[in-house]
mmCIF file of C-alpha atoms in Angstrom:
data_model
loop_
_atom_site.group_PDB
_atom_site.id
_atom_site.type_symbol
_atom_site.label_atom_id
_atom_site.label_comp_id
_atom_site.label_asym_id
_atom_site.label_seq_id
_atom_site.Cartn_x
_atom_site.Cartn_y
_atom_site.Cartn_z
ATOM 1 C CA UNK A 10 -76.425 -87.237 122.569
ATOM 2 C CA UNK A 11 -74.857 -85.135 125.385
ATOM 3 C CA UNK A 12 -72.552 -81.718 125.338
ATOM 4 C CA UNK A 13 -68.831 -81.700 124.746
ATOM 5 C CA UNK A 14 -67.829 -81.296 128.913
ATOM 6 C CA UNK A 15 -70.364 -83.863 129.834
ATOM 7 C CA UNK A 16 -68.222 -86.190 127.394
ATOM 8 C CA UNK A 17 -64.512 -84.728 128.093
ATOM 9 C CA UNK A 18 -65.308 -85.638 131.880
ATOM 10 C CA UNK A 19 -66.596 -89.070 131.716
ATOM 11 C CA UNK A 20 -64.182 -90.277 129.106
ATOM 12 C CA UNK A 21 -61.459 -88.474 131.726
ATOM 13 C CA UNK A 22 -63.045 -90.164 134.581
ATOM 14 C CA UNK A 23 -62.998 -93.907 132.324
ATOM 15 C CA UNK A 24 -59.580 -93.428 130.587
ATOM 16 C CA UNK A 25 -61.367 -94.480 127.720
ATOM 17 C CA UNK A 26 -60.933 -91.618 125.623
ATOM 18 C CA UNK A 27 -57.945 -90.003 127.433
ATOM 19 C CA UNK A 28 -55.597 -91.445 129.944
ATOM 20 C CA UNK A 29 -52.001 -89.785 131.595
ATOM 21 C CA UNK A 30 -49.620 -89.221 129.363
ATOM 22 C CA UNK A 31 -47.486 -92.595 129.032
ATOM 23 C CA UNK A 32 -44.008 -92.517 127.658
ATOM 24 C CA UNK A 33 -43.665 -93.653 124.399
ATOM 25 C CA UNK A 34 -42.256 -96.675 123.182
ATOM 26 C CA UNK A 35 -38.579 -97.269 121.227
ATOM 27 C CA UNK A 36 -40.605 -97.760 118.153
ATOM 28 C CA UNK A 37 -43.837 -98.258 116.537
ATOM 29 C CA UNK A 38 -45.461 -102.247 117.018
ATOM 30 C CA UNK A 39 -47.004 -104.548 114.925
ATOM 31 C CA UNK A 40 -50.395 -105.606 117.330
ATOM 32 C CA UNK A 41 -52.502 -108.676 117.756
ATOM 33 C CA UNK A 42 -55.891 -108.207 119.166
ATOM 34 C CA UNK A 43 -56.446 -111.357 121.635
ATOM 35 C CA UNK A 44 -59.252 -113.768 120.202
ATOM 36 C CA UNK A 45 -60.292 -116.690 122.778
ATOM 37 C CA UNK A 46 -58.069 -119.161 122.630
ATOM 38 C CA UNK A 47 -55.128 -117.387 121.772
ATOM 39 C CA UNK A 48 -51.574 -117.777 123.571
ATOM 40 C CA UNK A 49 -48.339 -116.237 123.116
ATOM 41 C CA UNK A 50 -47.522 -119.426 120.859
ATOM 42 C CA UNK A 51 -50.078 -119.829 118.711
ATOM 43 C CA UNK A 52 -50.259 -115.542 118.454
ATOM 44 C CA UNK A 53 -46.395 -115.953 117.282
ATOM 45 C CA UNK A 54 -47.271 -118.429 114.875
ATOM 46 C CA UNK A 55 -50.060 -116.859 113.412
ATOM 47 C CA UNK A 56 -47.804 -114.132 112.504
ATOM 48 C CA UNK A 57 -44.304 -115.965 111.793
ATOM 49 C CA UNK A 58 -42.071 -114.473 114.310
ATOM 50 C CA UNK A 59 -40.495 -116.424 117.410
ATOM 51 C CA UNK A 60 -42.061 -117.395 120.985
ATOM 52 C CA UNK A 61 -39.256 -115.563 122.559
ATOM 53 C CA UNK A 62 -39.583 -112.525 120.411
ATOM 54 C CA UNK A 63 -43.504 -112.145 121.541
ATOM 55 C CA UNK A 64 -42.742 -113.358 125.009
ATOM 56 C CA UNK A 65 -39.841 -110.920 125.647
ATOM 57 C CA UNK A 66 -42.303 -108.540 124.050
ATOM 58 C CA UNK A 67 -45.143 -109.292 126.427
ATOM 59 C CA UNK A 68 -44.338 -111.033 129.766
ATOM 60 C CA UNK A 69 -45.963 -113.824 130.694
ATOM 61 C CA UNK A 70 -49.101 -111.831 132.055
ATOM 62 C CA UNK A 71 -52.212 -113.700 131.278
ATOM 63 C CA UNK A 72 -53.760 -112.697 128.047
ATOM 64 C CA UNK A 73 -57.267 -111.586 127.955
ATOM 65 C CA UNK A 74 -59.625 -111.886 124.644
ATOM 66 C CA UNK A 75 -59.964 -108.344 123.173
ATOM 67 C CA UNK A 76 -56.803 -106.841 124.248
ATOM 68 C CA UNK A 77 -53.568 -105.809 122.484
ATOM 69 C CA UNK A 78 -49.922 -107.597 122.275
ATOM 70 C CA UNK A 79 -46.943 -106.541 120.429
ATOM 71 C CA UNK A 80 -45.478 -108.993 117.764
ATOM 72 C CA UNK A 81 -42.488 -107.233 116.386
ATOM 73 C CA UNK A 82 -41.649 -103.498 115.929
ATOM 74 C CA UNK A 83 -42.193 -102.137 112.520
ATOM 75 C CA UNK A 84 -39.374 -102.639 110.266
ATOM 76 C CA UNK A 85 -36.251 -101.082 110.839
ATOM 77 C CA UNK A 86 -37.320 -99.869 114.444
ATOM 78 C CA UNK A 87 -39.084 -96.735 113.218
ATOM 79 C CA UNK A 88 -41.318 -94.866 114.650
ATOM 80 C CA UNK A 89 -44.849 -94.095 112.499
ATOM 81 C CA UNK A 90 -44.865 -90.238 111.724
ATOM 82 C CA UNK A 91 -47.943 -88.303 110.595
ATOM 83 C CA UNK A 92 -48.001 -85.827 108.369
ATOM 84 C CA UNK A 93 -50.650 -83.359 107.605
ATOM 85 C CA UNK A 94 -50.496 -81.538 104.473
ATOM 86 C CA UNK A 95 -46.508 -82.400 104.708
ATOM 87 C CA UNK A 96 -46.436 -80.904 108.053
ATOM 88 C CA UNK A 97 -44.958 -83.333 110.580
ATOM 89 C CA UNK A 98 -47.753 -83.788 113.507
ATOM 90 C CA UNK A 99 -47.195 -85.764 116.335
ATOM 91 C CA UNK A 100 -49.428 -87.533 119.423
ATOM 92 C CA UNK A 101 -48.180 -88.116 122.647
ATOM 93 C CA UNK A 102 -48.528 -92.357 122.042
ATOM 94 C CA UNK A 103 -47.172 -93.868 119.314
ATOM 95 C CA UNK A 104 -49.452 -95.469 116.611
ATOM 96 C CA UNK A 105 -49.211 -99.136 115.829
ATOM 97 C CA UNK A 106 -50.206 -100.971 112.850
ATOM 98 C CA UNK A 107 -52.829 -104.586 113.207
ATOM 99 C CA UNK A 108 -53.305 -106.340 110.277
ATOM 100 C CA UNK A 109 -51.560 -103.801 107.988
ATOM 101 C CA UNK A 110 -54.003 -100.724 109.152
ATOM 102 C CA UNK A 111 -52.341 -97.626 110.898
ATOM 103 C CA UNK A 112 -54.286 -97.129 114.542
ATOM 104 C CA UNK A 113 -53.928 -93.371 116.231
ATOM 105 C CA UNK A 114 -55.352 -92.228 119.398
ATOM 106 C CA UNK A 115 -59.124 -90.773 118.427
ATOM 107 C CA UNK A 116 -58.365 -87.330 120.018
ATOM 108 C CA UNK A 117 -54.762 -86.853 117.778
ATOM 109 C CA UNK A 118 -56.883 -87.779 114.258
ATOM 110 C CA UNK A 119 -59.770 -85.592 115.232
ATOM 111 C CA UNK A 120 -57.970 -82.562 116.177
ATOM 112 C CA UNK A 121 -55.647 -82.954 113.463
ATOM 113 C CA UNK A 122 -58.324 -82.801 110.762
ATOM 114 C CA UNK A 123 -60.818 -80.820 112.593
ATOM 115 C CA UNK A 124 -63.644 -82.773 113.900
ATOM 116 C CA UNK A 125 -66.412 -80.285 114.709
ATOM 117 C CA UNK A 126 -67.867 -82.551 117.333
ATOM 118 C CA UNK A 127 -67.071 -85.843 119.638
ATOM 119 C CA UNK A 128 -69.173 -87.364 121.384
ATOM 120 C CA UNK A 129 -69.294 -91.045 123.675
ATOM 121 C CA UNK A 130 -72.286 -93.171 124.269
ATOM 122 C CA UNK A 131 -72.211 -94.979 127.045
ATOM 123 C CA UNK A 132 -74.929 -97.276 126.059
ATOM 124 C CA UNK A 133 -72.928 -98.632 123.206
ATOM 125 C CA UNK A 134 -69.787 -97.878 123.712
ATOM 126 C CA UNK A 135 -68.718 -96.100 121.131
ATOM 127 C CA UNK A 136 -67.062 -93.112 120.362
ATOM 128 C CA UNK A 137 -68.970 -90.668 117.753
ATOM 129 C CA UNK A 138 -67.338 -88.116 115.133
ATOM 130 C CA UNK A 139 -69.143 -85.510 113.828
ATOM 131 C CA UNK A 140 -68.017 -83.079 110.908
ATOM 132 C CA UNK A 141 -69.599 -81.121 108.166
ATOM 133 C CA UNK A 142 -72.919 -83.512 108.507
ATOM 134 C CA UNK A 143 -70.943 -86.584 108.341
ATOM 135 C CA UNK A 144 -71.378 -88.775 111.481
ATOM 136 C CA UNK A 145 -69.296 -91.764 112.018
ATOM 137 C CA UNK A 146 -69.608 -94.253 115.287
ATOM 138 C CA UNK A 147 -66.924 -96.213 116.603
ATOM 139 C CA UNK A 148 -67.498 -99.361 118.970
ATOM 140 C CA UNK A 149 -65.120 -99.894 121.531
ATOM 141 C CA UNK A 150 -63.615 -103.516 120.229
ATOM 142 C CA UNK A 151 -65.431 -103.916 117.183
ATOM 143 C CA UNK A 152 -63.985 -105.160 113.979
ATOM 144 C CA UNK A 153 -66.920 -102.644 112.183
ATOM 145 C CA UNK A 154 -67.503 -98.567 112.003
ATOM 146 C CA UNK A 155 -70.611 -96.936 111.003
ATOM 147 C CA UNK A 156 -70.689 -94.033 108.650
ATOM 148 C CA UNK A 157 -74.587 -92.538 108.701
ATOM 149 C CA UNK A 158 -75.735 -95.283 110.075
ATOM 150 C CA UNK A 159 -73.880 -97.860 107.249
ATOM 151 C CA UNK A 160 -71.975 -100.762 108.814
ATOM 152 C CA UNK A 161 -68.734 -100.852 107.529
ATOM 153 C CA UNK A 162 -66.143 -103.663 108.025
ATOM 154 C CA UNK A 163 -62.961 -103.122 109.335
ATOM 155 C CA UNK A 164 -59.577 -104.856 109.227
ATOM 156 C CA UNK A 165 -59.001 -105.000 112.797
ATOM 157 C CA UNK A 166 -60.390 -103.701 115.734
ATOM 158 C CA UNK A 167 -61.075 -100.288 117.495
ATOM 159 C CA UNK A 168 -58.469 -100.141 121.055
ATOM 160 C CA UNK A 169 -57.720 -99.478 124.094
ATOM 161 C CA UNK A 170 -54.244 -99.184 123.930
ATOM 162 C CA UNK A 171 -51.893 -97.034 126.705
ATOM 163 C CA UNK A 172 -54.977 -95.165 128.076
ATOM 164 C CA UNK A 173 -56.035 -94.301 124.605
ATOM 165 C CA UNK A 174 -59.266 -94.969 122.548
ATOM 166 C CA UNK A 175 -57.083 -95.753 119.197
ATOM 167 C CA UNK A 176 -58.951 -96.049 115.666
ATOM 168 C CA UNK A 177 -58.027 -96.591 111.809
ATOM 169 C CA UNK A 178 -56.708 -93.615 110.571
ATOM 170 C CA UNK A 179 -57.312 -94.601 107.124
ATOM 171 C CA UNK A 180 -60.921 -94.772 108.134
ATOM 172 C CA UNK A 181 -61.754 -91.815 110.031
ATOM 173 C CA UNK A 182 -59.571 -89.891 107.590
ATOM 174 C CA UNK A 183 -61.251 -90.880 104.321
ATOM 175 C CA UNK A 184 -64.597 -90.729 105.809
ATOM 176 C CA UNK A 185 -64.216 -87.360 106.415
ATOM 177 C CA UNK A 186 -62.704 -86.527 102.443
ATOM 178 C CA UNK A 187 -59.186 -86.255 103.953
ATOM 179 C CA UNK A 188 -56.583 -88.036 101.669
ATOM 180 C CA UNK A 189 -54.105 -90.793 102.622
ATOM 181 C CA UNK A 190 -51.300 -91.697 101.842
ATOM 182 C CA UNK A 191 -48.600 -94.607 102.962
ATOM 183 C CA UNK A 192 -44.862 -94.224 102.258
ATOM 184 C CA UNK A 193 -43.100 -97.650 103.398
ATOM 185 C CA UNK A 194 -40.028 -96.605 103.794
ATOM 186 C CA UNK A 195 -39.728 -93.330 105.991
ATOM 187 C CA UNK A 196 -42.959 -95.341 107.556
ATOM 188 C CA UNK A 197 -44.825 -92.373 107.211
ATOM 189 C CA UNK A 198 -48.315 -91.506 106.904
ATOM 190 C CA UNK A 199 -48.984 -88.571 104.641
ATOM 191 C CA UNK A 200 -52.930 -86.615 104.964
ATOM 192 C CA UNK A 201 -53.958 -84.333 102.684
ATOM 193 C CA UNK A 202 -57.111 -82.145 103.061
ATOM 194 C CA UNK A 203 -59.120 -81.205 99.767
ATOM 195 C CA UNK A 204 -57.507 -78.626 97.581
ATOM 196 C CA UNK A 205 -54.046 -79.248 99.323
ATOM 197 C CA UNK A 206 -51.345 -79.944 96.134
ATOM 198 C CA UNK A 207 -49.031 -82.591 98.059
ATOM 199 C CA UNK A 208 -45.319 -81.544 97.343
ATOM 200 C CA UNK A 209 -43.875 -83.771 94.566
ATOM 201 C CA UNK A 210 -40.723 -85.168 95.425
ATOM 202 C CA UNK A 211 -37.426 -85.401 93.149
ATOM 203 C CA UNK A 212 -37.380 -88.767 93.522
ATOM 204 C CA UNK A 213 -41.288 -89.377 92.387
ATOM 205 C CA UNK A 214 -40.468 -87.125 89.441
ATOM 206 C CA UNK A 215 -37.481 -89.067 88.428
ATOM 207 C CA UNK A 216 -39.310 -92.396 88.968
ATOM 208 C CA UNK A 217 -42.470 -91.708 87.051
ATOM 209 C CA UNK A 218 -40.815 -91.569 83.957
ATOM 210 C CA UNK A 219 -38.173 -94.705 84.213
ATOM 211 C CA UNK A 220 -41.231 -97.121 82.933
ATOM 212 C CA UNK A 221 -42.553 -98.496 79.730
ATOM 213 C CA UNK A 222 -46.044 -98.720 78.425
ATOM 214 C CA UNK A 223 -45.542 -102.721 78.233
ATOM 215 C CA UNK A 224 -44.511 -102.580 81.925
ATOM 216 C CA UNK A 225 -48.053 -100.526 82.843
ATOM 217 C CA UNK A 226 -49.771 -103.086 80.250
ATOM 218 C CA UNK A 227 -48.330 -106.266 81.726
ATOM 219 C CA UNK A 228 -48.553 -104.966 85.844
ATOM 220 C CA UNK A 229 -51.665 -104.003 85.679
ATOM 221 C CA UNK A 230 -53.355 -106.883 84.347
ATOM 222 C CA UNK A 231 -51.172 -109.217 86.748
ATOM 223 C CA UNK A 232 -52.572 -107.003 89.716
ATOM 224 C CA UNK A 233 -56.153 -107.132 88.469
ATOM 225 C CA UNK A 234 -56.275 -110.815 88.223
ATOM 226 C CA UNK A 235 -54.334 -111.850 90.930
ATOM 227 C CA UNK A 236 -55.858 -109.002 93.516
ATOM 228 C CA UNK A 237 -59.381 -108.188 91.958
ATOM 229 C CA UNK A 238 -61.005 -108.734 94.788
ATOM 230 C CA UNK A 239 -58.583 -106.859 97.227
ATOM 231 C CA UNK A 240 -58.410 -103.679 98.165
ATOM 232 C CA UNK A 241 -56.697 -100.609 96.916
ATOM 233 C CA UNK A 242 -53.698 -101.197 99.368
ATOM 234 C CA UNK A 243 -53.434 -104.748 98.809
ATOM 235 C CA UNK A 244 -53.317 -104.594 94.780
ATOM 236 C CA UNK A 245 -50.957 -102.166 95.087
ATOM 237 C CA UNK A 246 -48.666 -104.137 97.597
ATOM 238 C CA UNK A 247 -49.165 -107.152 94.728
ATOM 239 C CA UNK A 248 -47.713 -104.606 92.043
ATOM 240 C CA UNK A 249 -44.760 -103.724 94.261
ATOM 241 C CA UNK A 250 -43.741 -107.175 94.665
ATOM 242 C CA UNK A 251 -43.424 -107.560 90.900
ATOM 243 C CA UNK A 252 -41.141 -104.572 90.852
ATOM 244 C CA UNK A 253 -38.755 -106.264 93.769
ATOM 245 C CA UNK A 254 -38.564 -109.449 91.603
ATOM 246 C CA UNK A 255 -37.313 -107.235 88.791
ATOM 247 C CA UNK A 256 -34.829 -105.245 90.826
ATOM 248 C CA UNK A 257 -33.980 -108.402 92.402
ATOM 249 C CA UNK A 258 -30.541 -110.844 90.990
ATOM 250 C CA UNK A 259 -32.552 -113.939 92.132
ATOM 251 C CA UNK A 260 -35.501 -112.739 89.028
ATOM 252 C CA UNK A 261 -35.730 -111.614 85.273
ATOM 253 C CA UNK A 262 -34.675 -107.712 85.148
ATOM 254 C CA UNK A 263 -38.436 -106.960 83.487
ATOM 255 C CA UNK A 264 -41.665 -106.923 84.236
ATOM 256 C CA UNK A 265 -43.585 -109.251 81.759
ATOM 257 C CA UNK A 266 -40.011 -111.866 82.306
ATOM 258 C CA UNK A 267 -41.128 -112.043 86.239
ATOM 259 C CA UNK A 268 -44.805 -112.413 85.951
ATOM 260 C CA UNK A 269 -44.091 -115.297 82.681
ATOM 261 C CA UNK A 270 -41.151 -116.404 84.728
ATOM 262 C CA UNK A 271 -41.330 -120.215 84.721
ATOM 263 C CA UNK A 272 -37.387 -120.959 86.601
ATOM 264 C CA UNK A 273 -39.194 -122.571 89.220
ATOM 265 C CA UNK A 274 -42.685 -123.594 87.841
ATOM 266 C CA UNK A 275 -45.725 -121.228 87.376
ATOM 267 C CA UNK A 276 -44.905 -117.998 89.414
ATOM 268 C CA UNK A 277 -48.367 -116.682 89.019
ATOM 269 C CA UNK A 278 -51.490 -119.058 88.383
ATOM 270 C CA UNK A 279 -53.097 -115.978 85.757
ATOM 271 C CA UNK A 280 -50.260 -116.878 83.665
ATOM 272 C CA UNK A 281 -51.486 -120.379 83.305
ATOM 273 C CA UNK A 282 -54.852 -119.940 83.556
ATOM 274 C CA UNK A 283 -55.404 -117.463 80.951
ATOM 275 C CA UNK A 284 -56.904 -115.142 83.522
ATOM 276 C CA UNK A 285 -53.795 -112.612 82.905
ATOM 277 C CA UNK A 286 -55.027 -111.347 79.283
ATOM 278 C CA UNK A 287 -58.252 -109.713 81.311
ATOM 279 C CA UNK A 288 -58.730 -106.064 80.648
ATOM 280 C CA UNK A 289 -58.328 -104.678 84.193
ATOM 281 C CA UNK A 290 -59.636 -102.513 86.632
ATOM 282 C CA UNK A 291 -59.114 -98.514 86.978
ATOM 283 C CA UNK A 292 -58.257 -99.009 90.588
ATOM 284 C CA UNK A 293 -55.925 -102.424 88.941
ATOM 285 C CA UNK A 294 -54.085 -99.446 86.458
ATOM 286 C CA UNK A 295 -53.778 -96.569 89.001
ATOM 287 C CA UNK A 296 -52.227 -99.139 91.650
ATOM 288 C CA UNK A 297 -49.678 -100.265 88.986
ATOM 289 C CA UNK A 298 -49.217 -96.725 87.893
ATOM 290 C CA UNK A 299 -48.561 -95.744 91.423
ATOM 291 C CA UNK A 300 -46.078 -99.077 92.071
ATOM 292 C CA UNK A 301 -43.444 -98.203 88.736
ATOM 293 C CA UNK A 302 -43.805 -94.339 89.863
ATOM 294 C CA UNK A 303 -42.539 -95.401 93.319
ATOM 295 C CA UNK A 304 -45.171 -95.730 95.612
ATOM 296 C CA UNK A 305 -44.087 -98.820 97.760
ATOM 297 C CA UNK A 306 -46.196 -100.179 100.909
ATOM 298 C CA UNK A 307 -44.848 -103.710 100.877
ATOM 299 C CA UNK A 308 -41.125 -103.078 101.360
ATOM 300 C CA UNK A 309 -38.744 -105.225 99.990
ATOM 301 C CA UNK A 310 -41.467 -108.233 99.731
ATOM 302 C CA UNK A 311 -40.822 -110.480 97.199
ATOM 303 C CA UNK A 312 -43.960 -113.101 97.397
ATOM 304 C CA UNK A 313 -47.423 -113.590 98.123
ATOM 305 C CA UNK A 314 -50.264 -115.973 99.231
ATOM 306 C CA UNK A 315 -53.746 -115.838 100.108
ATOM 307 C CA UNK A 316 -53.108 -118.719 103.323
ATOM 308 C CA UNK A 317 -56.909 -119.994 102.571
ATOM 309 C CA UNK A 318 -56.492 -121.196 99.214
ATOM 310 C CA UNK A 319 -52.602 -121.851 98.988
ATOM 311 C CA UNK A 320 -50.795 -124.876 98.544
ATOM 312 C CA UNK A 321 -47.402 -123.113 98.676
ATOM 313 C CA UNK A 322 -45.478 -124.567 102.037
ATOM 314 C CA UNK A 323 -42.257 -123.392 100.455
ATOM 315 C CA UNK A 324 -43.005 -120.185 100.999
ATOM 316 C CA UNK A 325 -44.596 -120.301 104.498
ATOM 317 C CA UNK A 326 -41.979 -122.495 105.475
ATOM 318 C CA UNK A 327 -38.534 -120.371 104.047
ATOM 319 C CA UNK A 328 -39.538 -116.873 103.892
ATOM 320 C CA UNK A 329 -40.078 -113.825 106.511
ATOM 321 C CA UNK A 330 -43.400 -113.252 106.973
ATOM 322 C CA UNK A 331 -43.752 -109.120 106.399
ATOM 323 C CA UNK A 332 -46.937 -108.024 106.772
ATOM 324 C CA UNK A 333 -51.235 -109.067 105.800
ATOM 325 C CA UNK A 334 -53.399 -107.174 103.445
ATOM 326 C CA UNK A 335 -56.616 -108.978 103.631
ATOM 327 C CA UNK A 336 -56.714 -111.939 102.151
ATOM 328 C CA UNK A 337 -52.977 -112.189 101.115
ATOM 329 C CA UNK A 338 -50.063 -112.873 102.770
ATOM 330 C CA UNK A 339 -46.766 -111.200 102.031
ATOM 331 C CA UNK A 340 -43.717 -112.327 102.611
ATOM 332 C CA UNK A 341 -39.620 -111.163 102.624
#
């Protein structure tokens, strides 16, 4: 391990860490890390926009494994804000999103929640965290973190991106007992540090009480056995989509009449399977509780696949893509 100006000045001298200020951007991106192989085709295929879209995006530069395109800006053209403790906070490069995870430059998330210590090593490559005896190492391109020496996987990899070192801030929040939040559509990311009471919004308030117990009873058990497996953000992106079938013309106008709708055949395979009755999770019932109160990360999605096990061409073939959540697809 070596002393902070030791660090600051070869991560200066690398740009790996820190780079010139850059201008930012019109609006947050969607990313795709290059994987050998790839192209700008089969890159806007793999996540259902046009060639011309990621082309005019890109250029025609040659692509190199491990690096970063843009796919499409976020929806709506917004820019990601940051909030800490509902104080706005802002870097000087915009964060992006890959594979439905937030990235922020290392030096914004560690200043912003206090990181006692960073540190690089040059023999790995990795950037390391230090705070309140929690250590946390972060490999330059790696799909994986380690907190105290525990490998953990991550949805997409650690950056370079605009002269920045950019990492999950999901990740290096939580690890370090800092709360996180999503809010879809201001595209917002809300942290909250322990003993913080986040502000509770008129709209939440109004929202948490416009639901039935039958709605909890029947959402919940949809979400556990359709997204048991999954995690926290992606069963509660599979609750949400029930609630825009309901508030939808196209679908029934209640909960348990979308998830037993049979209009166009078996909506959801737990229905016919038997698989829906299951008592579910905690995490299954807070991520439905969270959905009916208003807490949407999935937009105005309407449907959902996992790609490996799906049948479904309809889908693929007539809706918007929107957005991945591990192993399920989501789409407009």
């Amino acid at each position: 391990m070596i002393n902070m100006k030791r660090v600051m000045a070869a991560i200066l001298s690398l740009s790996v860490l820190m780079g010139a200020p850059s201008s930012a951007f019109a609006s947050s991106y969607i990313m795709h890390t290059v994987k050998s192989g790839d192209n700008l085709y089969s890159i806007s295929q793999e996540h259902n926009v046009s060639y011309a879209q990621v082309a005019n995006l890109n250029g025609k530069d040659e692509l190199y494994a491990g690096n970063l395109v843009k796919v499409r800006p976020i929806s709506g053209n917004k820019d990601i804000r940051i909030y800490l403790n509902d104080q706005v906070i802002t870097a000087d490069t915009l964060p992006y999103i890959e594979n439905g995870r937030t990235f922020v430059p290392i030096r914004f998330i560690a200043e912003a929640i206090g990181i006692e210590q960073i540190n690089w090593n040059d023999h790995n490559e990795e950037a390391i965290l230090m705070k309140n005896g929690v250590t946390i190492s972060l490999p330059i391109r790696q799909s994986y973190a380690m907190i105290d020496h525990k490998t953990i996987t991550l949805d997409a990899p650690i950056n370079i991106y605009n002269g920045r070192t950019f990492v999950p801030l999901r990740f290096v929040a939580e690890a370090f007992n800092v709360d996180v939040e999503w809010q879809e559509s201001t595209a917002s990311v809300k942290l909250y540090t322990k003993g913080y009471k986040p502000v509770k919004t008129e709209t939440v308030m109004k929202a948490s009480i416009s639901y039935s117990q039958e709605d909890l009873y029947w959402l919940s058990r949809l979400v556990h056995a359709e997204a048991e497996a999954e995690p926290f953000e992606g069963k509660l992106a599979v609750a949400n989509c029930i609630i825009n079938r309901k508030k939808s013309k196209d679908f029934p106008n209640t909960i348990k009449e979308v998830i037993f709708d049979r209009n166009w055949g078996v909506q959801y395979t737990p229905t016919a399977n038997g698989t829906i009755y299951n008592t579910p999770s905690e995490e299954s019932v807070k991520a439905a509780r969270m959905a009916l109160e208003g807490n949407n990360n999935i937009g105005e999605s309407l449907y959902f696949l996992n790609p490996k096990k799906s049948t479904n061409n309809w889908i693929v073939k007539n809706r918007t893509f929107y957005r991945r959540i591990q192993n399920h697809d989501f789409y407009l």
